[in-house]
């Protein structure tokens, strides 16, 4: 792992509102999946733990995030920017050498997105710096942080923060918002090693890791080519993480609000004697949510694996949230240009969480010539493992292999159940 990449990852380690009883289902891949200077935060309540030289210990608490969106793409947000639905802001404040500038914002029935830039004076060290956002409106609504991304470059960070707007009722013309940005520094990070000018990293020491929880969806970790070996999953907290607030900045602004288009097909399709119902679809320019219901074959957590085809793009669900009674809310980062269209929702299968022991997981990977060392026993996908890219045979896609291995340890009821819906 090159030192610049390590710096950016260490900057992103945070901890937000993680209850003791929360099932840690990994949103791991975003921390190491991208090239240097890119870090992604997705459907989090977020992350953290410890980093030591050569080994990163990462733990994540997920807000029902379904991990198939491994890249930085957000087609829904791309659409609203392309359609000029964002509101330029240009608001700026400077405190203690840190400057935050709100670039633009956008709001619809599913999310509020805010882009801002964090800069610092040349003398201000950005190592270990991260931000926490707090968004409210003048009606007393608190909008939970969901996902976003940060691109870091020396003393400049460009951030895209997203918030859950589902608490809003009705369809107001606009929202009067207050965004508070807390700038924090982790004070007990290890020092970075001094680069050896005579050594050029070749990525040969790359590694991989993954961990699971009980959300009921499969986790496919993205394995970076230039990563050092690392461990992820439901690992115990190590050294206590210590933070200091560097600055707190608050901004007030008003932006337009776009309501969702709601379609309630209530359509039921039966395949292999199993009925699946598409109850409701709520479509907004940046995101679509669909409620899928099915009878439970047993007391296990059976979740649907759903794809959406809008005619211009095909997406797997980016989030899956259980509603109870065999119903799930599926979230798609799908663009909607507010023109009539025919969309197809395909429930490809129903599946349970993977359940296995450390020995079983090691043996399954060994069949493909991949050596891993599992740390601790796993149930409902709760486990850690670490390995080295040197043990991966040439030609094997470790990310695809991960899904194949997990599928061995879950129950699957195959469909498909295909729903064709007219979107106004």
mmCIF file of C-alpha atoms in Angstrom:
data_model
loop_
_atom_site.group_PDB
_atom_site.id
_atom_site.type_symbol
_atom_site.label_atom_id
_atom_site.label_comp_id
_atom_site.label_asym_id
_atom_site.label_seq_id
_atom_site.Cartn_x
_atom_site.Cartn_y
_atom_site.Cartn_z
ATOM 1 C CA UNK A 1 0.000 0.000 0.000
ATOM 2 C CA UNK A 2 1.485 3.361 -0.924
ATOM 3 C CA UNK A 3 1.783 5.952 1.796
ATOM 4 C CA UNK A 4 -0.608 8.435 0.173
ATOM 5 C CA UNK A 5 -3.332 5.785 0.019
ATOM 6 C CA UNK A 6 -2.717 4.854 3.660
ATOM 7 C CA UNK A 7 -2.951 8.505 4.677
ATOM 8 C CA UNK A 8 -6.307 8.947 2.977
ATOM 9 C CA UNK A 9 -7.733 5.781 4.493
ATOM 10 C CA UNK A 10 -6.597 6.727 7.984
ATOM 11 C CA UNK A 11 -8.229 10.131 7.572
ATOM 12 C CA UNK A 12 -11.533 8.447 6.893
ATOM 13 C CA UNK A 13 -11.702 6.275 10.003
ATOM 14 C CA UNK A 14 -14.602 7.462 12.145
ATOM 15 C CA UNK A 15 -17.141 6.240 14.631
ATOM 16 C CA UNK A 16 -20.769 7.393 14.606
ATOM 17 C CA UNK A 17 -23.592 6.229 16.857
ATOM 18 C CA UNK A 18 -22.854 2.508 16.824
ATOM 19 C CA UNK A 19 -25.144 0.804 19.362
ATOM 20 C CA UNK A 20 -23.662 -2.071 21.327
ATOM 21 C CA UNK A 21 -26.298 -4.444 19.997
ATOM 22 C CA UNK A 22 -26.087 -3.443 16.350
ATOM 23 C CA UNK A 23 -25.250 -6.318 14.001
ATOM 24 C CA UNK A 24 -22.116 -5.277 12.148
ATOM 25 C CA UNK A 25 -22.701 -6.032 8.488
ATOM 26 C CA UNK A 26 -19.752 -4.752 6.505
ATOM 27 C CA UNK A 27 -19.644 -1.646 4.443
ATOM 28 C CA UNK A 28 -15.974 -2.408 4.187
ATOM 29 C CA UNK A 29 -15.041 -2.297 0.558
ATOM 30 C CA UNK A 30 -15.445 1.433 0.133
ATOM 31 C CA UNK A 31 -12.496 2.147 2.416
ATOM 32 C CA UNK A 32 -9.964 0.276 0.282
ATOM 33 C CA UNK A 33 -11.607 -0.264 -3.065
ATOM 34 C CA UNK A 34 -10.681 2.901 -4.885
ATOM 35 C CA UNK A 35 -7.414 4.264 -6.238
ATOM 36 C CA UNK A 36 -5.340 6.529 -3.992
ATOM 37 C CA UNK A 37 -7.046 9.718 -2.780
ATOM 38 C CA UNK A 38 -10.575 8.314 -3.047
ATOM 39 C CA UNK A 39 -12.613 7.147 -0.086
ATOM 40 C CA UNK A 40 -16.318 6.378 -0.048
ATOM 41 C CA UNK A 41 -18.834 6.347 2.786
ATOM 42 C CA UNK A 42 -22.042 4.441 2.014
ATOM 43 C CA UNK A 43 -25.203 3.835 4.046
ATOM 44 C CA UNK A 44 -23.327 4.148 7.271
ATOM 45 C CA UNK A 45 -23.614 4.983 10.850
ATOM 46 C CA UNK A 46 -20.064 4.789 10.336
ATOM 47 C CA UNK A 47 -16.987 3.123 11.041
ATOM 48 C CA UNK A 48 -13.862 2.705 12.783
ATOM 49 C CA UNK A 49 -11.253 1.354 14.705
ATOM 50 C CA UNK A 50 -7.620 0.996 14.689
ATOM 51 C CA UNK A 51 -4.863 1.150 12.146
ATOM 52 C CA UNK A 52 -1.403 -0.257 12.628
ATOM 53 C CA UNK A 53 1.503 -0.223 10.248
ATOM 54 C CA UNK A 54 0.966 -2.860 7.565
ATOM 55 C CA UNK A 55 -2.392 -4.017 8.941
ATOM 56 C CA UNK A 56 -5.702 -2.185 9.020
ATOM 57 C CA UNK A 57 -8.424 -3.297 11.365
ATOM 58 C CA UNK A 58 -11.705 -1.975 10.074
ATOM 59 C CA UNK A 59 -15.219 -2.449 11.400
ATOM 60 C CA UNK A 60 -18.452 -1.044 9.972
ATOM 61 C CA UNK A 61 -22.047 -0.647 11.021
ATOM 62 C CA UNK A 62 -24.381 -0.570 8.067
ATOM 63 C CA UNK A 63 -27.733 1.080 7.613
ATOM 64 C CA UNK A 64 -29.082 -1.935 5.716
ATOM 65 C CA UNK A 65 -26.646 -1.301 2.893
ATOM 66 C CA UNK A 66 -26.545 -3.852 0.148
ATOM 67 C CA UNK A 67 -23.015 -3.990 -1.012
ATOM 68 C CA UNK A 68 -23.249 -4.459 -4.755
ATOM 69 C CA UNK A 69 -22.539 -0.793 -5.557
ATOM 70 C CA UNK A 70 -18.793 -1.262 -5.213
ATOM 71 C CA UNK A 71 -17.786 1.639 -7.421
ATOM 72 C CA UNK A 72 -18.002 5.390 -6.921
ATOM 73 C CA UNK A 73 -20.900 5.732 -9.408
ATOM 74 C CA UNK A 74 -24.191 7.249 -8.296
ATOM 75 C CA UNK A 75 -26.373 7.305 -11.430
ATOM 76 C CA UNK A 76 -29.244 9.015 -9.620
ATOM 77 C CA UNK A 77 -27.139 11.921 -8.438
ATOM 78 C CA UNK A 78 -25.476 12.122 -11.844
ATOM 79 C CA UNK A 79 -28.953 12.600 -13.354
ATOM 80 C CA UNK A 80 -29.938 15.493 -11.081
ATOM 81 C CA UNK A 81 -26.653 17.255 -11.804
ATOM 82 C CA UNK A 82 -27.056 16.661 -15.540
ATOM 83 C CA UNK A 83 -30.624 18.023 -15.369
ATOM 84 C CA UNK A 84 -29.491 21.129 -13.433
ATOM 85 C CA UNK A 85 -31.686 20.262 -10.463
ATOM 86 C CA UNK A 86 -28.981 21.123 -7.941
ATOM 87 C CA UNK A 87 -28.928 24.516 -6.201
ATOM 88 C CA UNK A 88 -25.556 26.359 -6.170
ATOM 89 C CA UNK A 89 -24.762 27.719 -2.693
ATOM 90 C CA UNK A 90 -21.258 29.177 -2.476
ATOM 91 C CA UNK A 91 -21.442 29.633 1.317
ATOM 92 C CA UNK A 92 -18.089 29.705 3.121
ATOM 93 C CA UNK A 93 -16.739 29.941 6.681
ATOM 94 C CA UNK A 94 -13.243 29.741 8.185
ATOM 95 C CA UNK A 95 -12.466 28.703 11.774
ATOM 96 C CA UNK A 96 -9.071 27.736 13.269
ATOM 97 C CA UNK A 97 -7.410 27.530 9.871
ATOM 98 C CA UNK A 98 -10.099 25.281 8.347
ATOM 99 C CA UNK A 99 -12.393 26.594 5.608
ATOM 100 C CA UNK A 100 -15.648 24.865 4.652
ATOM 101 C CA UNK A 101 -17.434 25.946 1.478
ATOM 102 C CA UNK A 102 -20.897 24.611 0.623
ATOM 103 C CA UNK A 103 -20.858 24.148 -3.145
ATOM 104 C CA UNK A 104 -24.383 22.916 -3.932
ATOM 105 C CA UNK A 105 -27.358 21.027 -2.487
ATOM 106 C CA UNK A 106 -30.311 18.967 -3.723
ATOM 107 C CA UNK A 107 -33.421 17.494 -2.079
ATOM 108 C CA UNK A 108 -36.099 15.016 -3.079
ATOM 109 C CA UNK A 109 -38.390 12.666 -1.163
ATOM 110 C CA UNK A 110 -35.643 10.081 -0.642
ATOM 111 C CA UNK A 111 -32.479 12.027 0.021
ATOM 112 C CA UNK A 112 -30.822 15.351 0.558
ATOM 113 C CA UNK A 113 -27.391 15.669 -1.052
ATOM 114 C CA UNK A 114 -24.871 18.363 -0.170
ATOM 115 C CA UNK A 115 -21.470 18.926 -1.772
ATOM 116 C CA UNK A 116 -18.875 20.880 0.156
ATOM 117 C CA UNK A 117 -15.149 21.528 0.175
ATOM 118 C CA UNK A 118 -12.899 21.409 3.238
ATOM 119 C CA UNK A 119 -9.649 23.296 2.915
ATOM 120 C CA UNK A 120 -6.915 24.285 5.317
ATOM 121 C CA UNK A 121 -4.075 26.728 5.581
ATOM 122 C CA UNK A 122 -0.767 25.431 4.307
ATOM 123 C CA UNK A 123 0.522 25.082 7.861
ATOM 124 C CA UNK A 124 -2.481 23.011 9.001
ATOM 125 C CA UNK A 125 -1.825 19.273 9.150
ATOM 126 C CA UNK A 126 -4.726 17.317 7.589
ATOM 127 C CA UNK A 127 -3.523 13.912 8.789
ATOM 128 C CA UNK A 128 -6.253 12.228 10.841
ATOM 129 C CA UNK A 129 -8.848 14.880 9.916
ATOM 130 C CA UNK A 130 -12.420 13.874 9.171
ATOM 131 C CA UNK A 131 -15.817 15.551 9.277
ATOM 132 C CA UNK A 132 -19.189 14.681 10.791
ATOM 133 C CA UNK A 133 -22.305 16.333 9.388
ATOM 134 C CA UNK A 134 -25.556 17.119 11.220
ATOM 135 C CA UNK A 135 -28.561 18.250 9.145
ATOM 136 C CA UNK A 136 -31.890 19.615 10.451
ATOM 137 C CA UNK A 137 -34.732 21.760 9.129
ATOM 138 C CA UNK A 138 -36.881 24.526 10.622
ATOM 139 C CA UNK A 139 -39.642 21.982 11.423
ATOM 140 C CA UNK A 140 -37.443 20.066 13.847
ATOM 141 C CA UNK A 141 -36.639 17.165 11.511
ATOM 142 C CA UNK A 142 -33.254 15.505 11.899
ATOM 143 C CA UNK A 143 -32.002 13.873 8.705
ATOM 144 C CA UNK A 144 -29.748 10.848 9.357
ATOM 145 C CA UNK A 145 -26.492 10.696 7.428
ATOM 146 C CA UNK A 146 -26.518 7.822 4.957
ATOM 147 C CA UNK A 147 -23.702 7.727 2.420
ATOM 148 C CA UNK A 148 -21.271 9.909 0.535
ATOM 149 C CA UNK A 149 -17.703 10.262 -0.604
ATOM 150 C CA UNK A 150 -14.593 12.341 -0.151
ATOM 151 C CA UNK A 151 -11.775 13.028 -2.580
ATOM 152 C CA UNK A 152 -8.628 14.203 -0.778
ATOM 153 C CA UNK A 153 -5.721 16.066 -2.305
ATOM 154 C CA UNK A 154 -3.112 17.507 0.035
ATOM 155 C CA UNK A 155 -4.850 20.256 2.047
ATOM 156 C CA UNK A 156 -8.163 19.999 0.187
ATOM 157 C CA UNK A 157 -11.081 17.580 0.584
ATOM 158 C CA UNK A 158 -14.133 17.563 -1.669
ATOM 159 C CA UNK A 159 -17.081 15.888 0.063
ATOM 160 C CA UNK A 160 -20.517 14.686 -1.017
ATOM 161 C CA UNK A 161 -22.787 14.040 1.972
ATOM 162 C CA UNK A 162 -26.198 12.394 1.682
ATOM 163 C CA UNK A 163 -29.037 12.303 4.205
ATOM 164 C CA UNK A 164 -32.220 10.247 4.534
ATOM 165 C CA UNK A 165 -35.237 12.445 3.750
ATOM 166 C CA UNK A 166 -37.912 9.827 4.494
ATOM 167 C CA UNK A 167 -38.958 11.583 7.728
ATOM 168 C CA UNK A 168 -40.507 14.415 5.715
ATOM 169 C CA UNK A 169 -44.289 14.446 5.413
ATOM 170 C CA UNK A 170 -46.189 16.057 2.594
ATOM 171 C CA UNK A 171 -44.606 17.794 -0.365
ATOM 172 C CA UNK A 172 -43.230 21.213 0.624
ATOM 173 C CA UNK A 173 -42.043 23.521 -2.127
ATOM 174 C CA UNK A 174 -38.723 24.047 -0.371
ATOM 175 C CA UNK A 175 -36.706 23.102 2.705
ATOM 176 C CA UNK A 176 -35.100 25.516 5.171
ATOM 177 C CA UNK A 177 -32.025 23.607 6.307
ATOM 178 C CA UNK A 178 -29.194 23.975 8.805
ATOM 179 C CA UNK A 179 -26.005 21.989 8.217
ATOM 180 C CA UNK A 180 -23.439 21.712 11.002
ATOM 181 C CA UNK A 181 -19.997 20.394 10.078
ATOM 182 C CA UNK A 182 -17.788 19.155 12.916
ATOM 183 C CA UNK A 183 -14.125 18.891 11.971
ATOM 184 C CA UNK A 184 -12.453 16.214 14.088
ATOM 185 C CA UNK A 185 -8.913 14.906 14.397
ATOM 186 C CA UNK A 186 -8.041 11.423 15.583
ATOM 187 C CA UNK A 187 -5.211 12.043 18.014
ATOM 188 C CA UNK A 188 -3.861 8.534 18.552
ATOM 189 C CA UNK A 189 -3.111 7.491 14.988
ATOM 190 C CA UNK A 190 0.241 5.787 14.437
ATOM 191 C CA UNK A 191 2.863 7.825 12.595
ATOM 192 C CA UNK A 192 3.196 7.122 8.904
ATOM 193 C CA UNK A 193 6.419 5.429 7.824
ATOM 194 C CA UNK A 194 9.019 7.514 6.039
ATOM 195 C CA UNK A 195 8.982 6.588 2.338
ATOM 196 C CA UNK A 196 12.103 4.848 1.061
ATOM 197 C CA UNK A 197 13.098 6.724 -2.115
ATOM 198 C CA UNK A 198 14.909 3.613 -3.348
ATOM 199 C CA UNK A 199 11.802 1.400 -3.232
ATOM 200 C CA UNK A 200 8.963 1.506 -5.752
ATOM 201 C CA UNK A 201 5.780 -0.243 -4.556
ATOM 202 C CA UNK A 202 4.677 -2.972 -6.978
ATOM 203 C CA UNK A 203 1.554 -4.175 -5.179
ATOM 204 C CA UNK A 204 2.946 -7.687 -4.789
ATOM 205 C CA UNK A 205 2.134 -7.676 -1.097
ATOM 206 C CA UNK A 206 -1.511 -6.942 -1.677
ATOM 207 C CA UNK A 207 -4.053 -8.632 0.513
ATOM 208 C CA UNK A 208 -7.716 -9.072 0.982
ATOM 209 C CA UNK A 209 -10.245 -9.383 3.715
ATOM 210 C CA UNK A 210 -13.922 -9.422 4.394
ATOM 211 C CA UNK A 211 -16.539 -9.741 7.062
ATOM 212 C CA UNK A 212 -20.223 -10.255 7.340
ATOM 213 C CA UNK A 213 -23.260 -9.556 9.433
ATOM 214 C CA UNK A 214 -26.900 -10.481 9.478
ATOM 215 C CA UNK A 215 -28.552 -8.160 6.982
ATOM 216 C CA UNK A 216 -29.502 -11.099 4.831
ATOM 217 C CA UNK A 217 -27.667 -9.883 1.748
ATOM 218 C CA UNK A 218 -24.426 -11.158 0.262
ATOM 219 C CA UNK A 219 -21.289 -9.101 0.756
ATOM 220 C CA UNK A 220 -18.787 -8.959 -2.084
ATOM 221 C CA UNK A 221 -15.721 -7.056 -0.888
ATOM 222 C CA UNK A 222 -13.722 -5.088 -3.422
ATOM 223 C CA UNK A 223 -10.082 -6.159 -3.178
ATOM 224 C CA UNK A 224 -7.611 -3.374 -4.008
ATOM 225 C CA UNK A 225 -4.579 -4.336 -6.034
ATOM 226 C CA UNK A 226 -2.179 -2.172 -4.047
ATOM 227 C CA UNK A 227 -3.518 -2.853 -0.540
ATOM 228 C CA UNK A 228 -1.392 -4.207 2.249
ATOM 229 C CA UNK A 229 -2.818 -7.228 4.059
ATOM 230 C CA UNK A 230 -5.719 -6.312 6.273
ATOM 231 C CA UNK A 231 -8.501 -7.797 8.358
ATOM 232 C CA UNK A 232 -12.113 -6.734 8.395
ATOM 233 C CA UNK A 233 -15.433 -7.832 9.851
ATOM 234 C CA UNK A 234 -16.917 -8.089 13.336
ATOM 235 C CA UNK A 235 -13.591 -7.562 15.032
ATOM 236 C CA UNK A 236 -13.321 -6.381 18.632
ATOM 237 C CA UNK A 237 -12.346 -2.800 19.227
ATOM 238 C CA UNK A 238 -8.687 -2.432 19.999
ATOM 239 C CA UNK A 239 -7.137 0.688 21.400
ATOM 240 C CA UNK A 240 -9.729 3.338 22.260
ATOM 241 C CA UNK A 241 -10.043 5.907 19.493
ATOM 242 C CA UNK A 242 -9.406 9.438 20.685
ATOM 243 C CA UNK A 243 -10.678 12.558 18.935
ATOM 244 C CA UNK A 244 -10.389 16.302 19.301
ATOM 245 C CA UNK A 245 -12.778 18.821 17.761
ATOM 246 C CA UNK A 246 -10.859 21.258 15.582
ATOM 247 C CA UNK A 247 -13.760 23.454 14.442
ATOM 248 C CA UNK A 248 -17.564 23.507 14.216
ATOM 249 C CA UNK A 249 -19.218 25.425 11.385
ATOM 250 C CA UNK A 250 -22.939 25.983 10.783
ATOM 251 C CA UNK A 251 -24.741 27.011 7.597
ATOM 252 C CA UNK A 252 -28.375 27.946 6.914
ATOM 253 C CA UNK A 253 -29.842 27.738 3.407
ATOM 254 C CA UNK A 254 -33.059 27.037 1.487
ATOM 255 C CA UNK A 255 -33.384 24.641 -1.459
ATOM 256 C CA UNK A 256 -36.279 23.344 -3.611
ATOM 257 C CA UNK A 257 -37.878 19.993 -2.753
ATOM 258 C CA UNK A 258 -38.988 17.420 -5.349
ATOM 259 C CA UNK A 259 -41.645 14.913 -4.212
ATOM 260 C CA UNK A 260 -41.701 11.280 -5.298
ATOM 261 C CA UNK A 261 -44.003 9.792 -7.903
ATOM 262 C CA UNK A 262 -45.794 6.899 -6.181
ATOM 263 C CA UNK A 263 -47.066 3.837 -8.039
ATOM 264 C CA UNK A 264 -48.882 1.084 -6.146
ATOM 265 C CA UNK A 265 -49.138 -1.909 -8.478
ATOM 266 C CA UNK A 266 -49.976 -4.442 -5.762
ATOM 267 C CA UNK A 267 -49.115 -7.095 -8.334
ATOM 268 C CA UNK A 268 -48.438 -10.682 -7.268
ATOM 269 C CA UNK A 269 -46.518 -13.217 -9.357
ATOM 270 C CA UNK A 270 -46.228 -16.887 -8.437
ATOM 271 C CA UNK A 271 -43.180 -18.916 -9.450
ATOM 272 C CA UNK A 272 -42.523 -22.449 -8.183
ATOM 273 C CA UNK A 273 -45.611 -22.121 -5.958
ATOM 274 C CA UNK A 274 -44.131 -19.088 -4.176
ATOM 275 C CA UNK A 275 -45.937 -15.754 -4.478
ATOM 276 C CA UNK A 276 -44.005 -12.471 -4.503
ATOM 277 C CA UNK A 277 -45.789 -9.110 -4.484
ATOM 278 C CA UNK A 278 -44.529 -5.732 -5.662
ATOM 279 C CA UNK A 279 -46.546 -3.526 -3.322
ATOM 280 C CA UNK A 280 -45.320 0.003 -3.952
ATOM 281 C CA UNK A 281 -42.792 2.061 -5.887
ATOM 282 C CA UNK A 282 -41.739 5.616 -5.005
ATOM 283 C CA UNK A 283 -39.682 7.254 -7.752
ATOM 284 C CA UNK A 284 -37.664 10.457 -7.344
ATOM 285 C CA UNK A 285 -35.037 11.896 -9.708
ATOM 286 C CA UNK A 286 -32.075 10.664 -7.648
ATOM 287 C CA UNK A 287 -33.375 7.434 -6.109
ATOM 288 C CA UNK A 288 -36.177 4.867 -6.267
ATOM 289 C CA UNK A 289 -37.600 2.738 -3.459
ATOM 290 C CA UNK A 290 -39.735 -0.360 -3.973
ATOM 291 C CA UNK A 291 -41.535 -2.528 -1.412
ATOM 292 C CA UNK A 292 -41.353 -6.264 -2.139
ATOM 293 C CA UNK A 293 -43.272 -8.806 -0.027
ATOM 294 C CA UNK A 294 -43.214 -12.600 0.065
ATOM 295 C CA UNK A 295 -44.377 -15.326 2.457
ATOM 296 C CA UNK A 296 -41.634 -16.613 4.733
ATOM 297 C CA UNK A 297 -40.819 -20.280 4.061
ATOM 298 C CA UNK A 298 -39.599 -20.554 7.653
ATOM 299 C CA UNK A 299 -38.410 -18.373 10.531
ATOM 300 C CA UNK A 300 -35.137 -17.460 8.850
ATOM 301 C CA UNK A 301 -34.511 -14.024 7.368
ATOM 302 C CA UNK A 302 -35.257 -14.503 3.668
ATOM 303 C CA UNK A 303 -34.362 -11.411 1.659
ATOM 304 C CA UNK A 304 -35.025 -10.714 -2.028
ATOM 305 C CA UNK A 305 -32.255 -10.166 -4.564
ATOM 306 C CA UNK A 306 -33.703 -7.579 -6.957
ATOM 307 C CA UNK A 307 -32.571 -5.925 -10.182
ATOM 308 C CA UNK A 308 -34.083 -2.866 -11.852
ATOM 309 C CA UNK A 309 -33.992 -2.243 -15.601
ATOM 310 C CA UNK A 310 -35.072 1.297 -16.523
ATOM 311 C CA UNK A 311 -34.390 0.820 -20.224
ATOM 312 C CA UNK A 312 -31.281 2.978 -20.031
ATOM 313 C CA UNK A 313 -29.547 1.370 -17.057
ATOM 314 C CA UNK A 314 -29.624 -1.871 -15.065
ATOM 315 C CA UNK A 315 -28.958 -1.790 -11.321
ATOM 316 C CA UNK A 316 -28.971 -4.148 -8.384
ATOM 317 C CA UNK A 317 -30.601 -2.823 -5.239
ATOM 318 C CA UNK A 318 -28.194 -0.567 -3.356
ATOM 319 C CA UNK A 319 -29.964 -1.037 -0.038
ATOM 320 C CA UNK A 320 -32.360 -3.554 1.437
ATOM 321 C CA UNK A 321 -34.284 -2.795 4.621
ATOM 322 C CA UNK A 322 -36.607 -5.308 6.349
ATOM 323 C CA UNK A 323 -40.056 -3.895 7.105
ATOM 324 C CA UNK A 324 -41.432 -6.968 8.860
ATOM 325 C CA UNK A 325 -44.104 -9.412 7.770
ATOM 326 C CA UNK A 326 -41.977 -10.661 4.885
ATOM 327 C CA UNK A 327 -41.716 -7.193 3.299
ATOM 328 C CA UNK A 328 -38.515 -5.428 2.277
ATOM 329 C CA UNK A 329 -37.833 -1.901 1.091
ATOM 330 C CA UNK A 330 -35.379 -2.030 -1.802
ATOM 331 C CA UNK A 331 -33.431 1.130 -2.680
ATOM 332 C CA UNK A 332 -32.013 1.779 -6.143
ATOM 333 C CA UNK A 333 -29.670 4.636 -7.091
ATOM 334 C CA UNK A 334 -31.599 4.896 -10.341
ATOM 335 C CA UNK A 335 -31.928 8.087 -12.402
ATOM 336 C CA UNK A 336 -35.431 9.338 -13.238
ATOM 337 C CA UNK A 337 -35.826 12.134 -15.788
ATOM 338 C CA UNK A 338 -39.515 12.660 -14.915
ATOM 339 C CA UNK A 339 -40.625 11.309 -18.290
ATOM 340 C CA UNK A 340 -42.972 8.314 -18.806
ATOM 341 C CA UNK A 341 -41.067 5.043 -18.995
ATOM 342 C CA UNK A 342 -41.453 1.287 -18.662
ATOM 343 C CA UNK A 343 -39.373 -0.216 -15.865
ATOM 344 C CA UNK A 344 -38.804 -3.859 -15.019
ATOM 345 C CA UNK A 345 -38.199 -5.070 -11.461
ATOM 346 C CA UNK A 346 -36.878 -8.644 -11.353
ATOM 347 C CA UNK A 347 -36.701 -10.584 -8.095
ATOM 348 C CA UNK A 348 -34.074 -13.109 -9.114
ATOM 349 C CA UNK A 349 -34.107 -15.115 -5.910
ATOM 350 C CA UNK A 350 -34.824 -15.194 -2.196
ATOM 351 C CA UNK A 351 -31.872 -15.966 0.067
ATOM 352 C CA UNK A 352 -30.902 -16.430 3.690
ATOM 353 C CA UNK A 353 -27.756 -15.028 5.328
ATOM 354 C CA UNK A 354 -24.687 -17.283 5.002
ATOM 355 C CA UNK A 355 -23.912 -19.391 8.079
ATOM 356 C CA UNK A 356 -20.568 -21.169 8.430
ATOM 357 C CA UNK A 357 -17.638 -21.943 10.686
ATOM 358 C CA UNK A 358 -14.065 -20.759 10.256
ATOM 359 C CA UNK A 359 -12.977 -24.238 9.118
ATOM 360 C CA UNK A 360 -15.745 -24.408 6.523
ATOM 361 C CA UNK A 361 -14.837 -21.023 5.059
ATOM 362 C CA UNK A 362 -11.133 -21.846 4.882
ATOM 363 C CA UNK A 363 -11.890 -25.173 3.198
ATOM 364 C CA UNK A 364 -14.202 -23.560 0.642
ATOM 365 C CA UNK A 365 -11.540 -21.067 -0.455
ATOM 366 C CA UNK A 366 -8.882 -23.775 -0.464
ATOM 367 C CA UNK A 367 -10.826 -25.641 -3.159
ATOM 368 C CA UNK A 368 -10.034 -22.726 -5.468
ATOM 369 C CA UNK A 369 -6.383 -22.627 -4.436
ATOM 370 C CA UNK A 370 -6.899 -19.548 -2.272
ATOM 371 C CA UNK A 371 -5.412 -19.596 1.216
ATOM 372 C CA UNK A 372 -7.105 -17.570 3.933
ATOM 373 C CA UNK A 373 -6.799 -17.531 7.693
ATOM 374 C CA UNK A 374 -10.160 -17.021 9.353
ATOM 375 C CA UNK A 375 -10.105 -15.299 12.743
ATOM 376 C CA UNK A 376 -12.871 -16.511 15.031
ATOM 377 C CA UNK A 377 -16.003 -18.520 14.444
ATOM 378 C CA UNK A 378 -18.813 -17.097 12.340
ATOM 379 C CA UNK A 379 -22.583 -17.230 12.549
ATOM 380 C CA UNK A 380 -24.997 -15.306 10.335
ATOM 381 C CA UNK A 381 -21.981 -14.145 8.379
ATOM 382 C CA UNK A 382 -20.148 -12.696 11.402
ATOM 383 C CA UNK A 383 -16.458 -13.431 10.895
ATOM 384 C CA UNK A 384 -13.082 -11.999 9.997
ATOM 385 C CA UNK A 385 -10.470 -13.264 7.618
ATOM 386 C CA UNK A 386 -7.190 -12.071 6.237
ATOM 387 C CA UNK A 387 -4.981 -13.176 3.404
ATOM 388 C CA UNK A 388 -2.430 -12.090 0.849
ATOM 389 C CA UNK A 389 -2.808 -11.574 -2.871
ATOM 390 C CA UNK A 390 0.282 -13.740 -3.224
ATOM 391 C CA UNK A 391 -1.941 -16.720 -2.407
ATOM 392 C CA UNK A 392 -4.513 -15.971 -5.121
ATOM 393 C CA UNK A 393 -3.940 -18.075 -8.253
ATOM 394 C CA UNK A 394 -3.668 -16.119 -11.478
ATOM 395 C CA UNK A 395 -6.937 -15.662 -13.307
ATOM 396 C CA UNK A 396 -9.204 -15.861 -10.246
ATOM 397 C CA UNK A 397 -11.508 -12.911 -9.562
ATOM 398 C CA UNK A 398 -11.482 -12.884 -5.764
ATOM 399 C CA UNK A 399 -14.555 -10.651 -5.596
ATOM 400 C CA UNK A 400 -16.676 -13.025 -7.664
ATOM 401 C CA UNK A 401 -15.208 -15.969 -5.775
ATOM 402 C CA UNK A 402 -16.327 -14.402 -2.496
ATOM 403 C CA UNK A 403 -19.952 -14.434 -3.632
ATOM 404 C CA UNK A 404 -19.695 -18.016 -4.897
ATOM 405 C CA UNK A 405 -18.294 -19.171 -1.577
ATOM 406 C CA UNK A 406 -20.939 -17.346 0.446
ATOM 407 C CA UNK A 407 -23.689 -18.872 -1.679
ATOM 408 C CA UNK A 408 -22.574 -22.307 -0.515
ATOM 409 C CA UNK A 409 -23.568 -21.418 3.028
ATOM 410 C CA UNK A 410 -26.941 -19.823 2.408
ATOM 411 C CA UNK A 411 -30.294 -21.211 1.349
ATOM 412 C CA UNK A 412 -31.572 -19.954 -1.997
ATOM 413 C CA UNK A 413 -34.996 -20.098 -3.608
ATOM 414 C CA UNK A 414 -34.652 -19.177 -7.272
ATOM 415 C CA UNK A 415 -37.208 -17.232 -9.294
ATOM 416 C CA UNK A 416 -37.482 -15.180 -11.276
ATOM 417 C CA UNK A 417 -40.457 -12.991 -10.427
ATOM 418 C CA UNK A 418 -40.562 -10.235 -13.054
ATOM 419 C CA UNK A 419 -42.709 -7.108 -12.775
ATOM 420 C CA UNK A 420 -43.141 -4.662 -15.664
ATOM 421 C CA UNK A 421 -44.356 -1.288 -14.413
ATOM 422 C CA UNK A 422 -45.345 1.899 -16.225
ATOM 423 C CA UNK A 423 -43.740 4.918 -14.560
ATOM 424 C CA UNK A 424 -45.564 8.219 -15.288
#
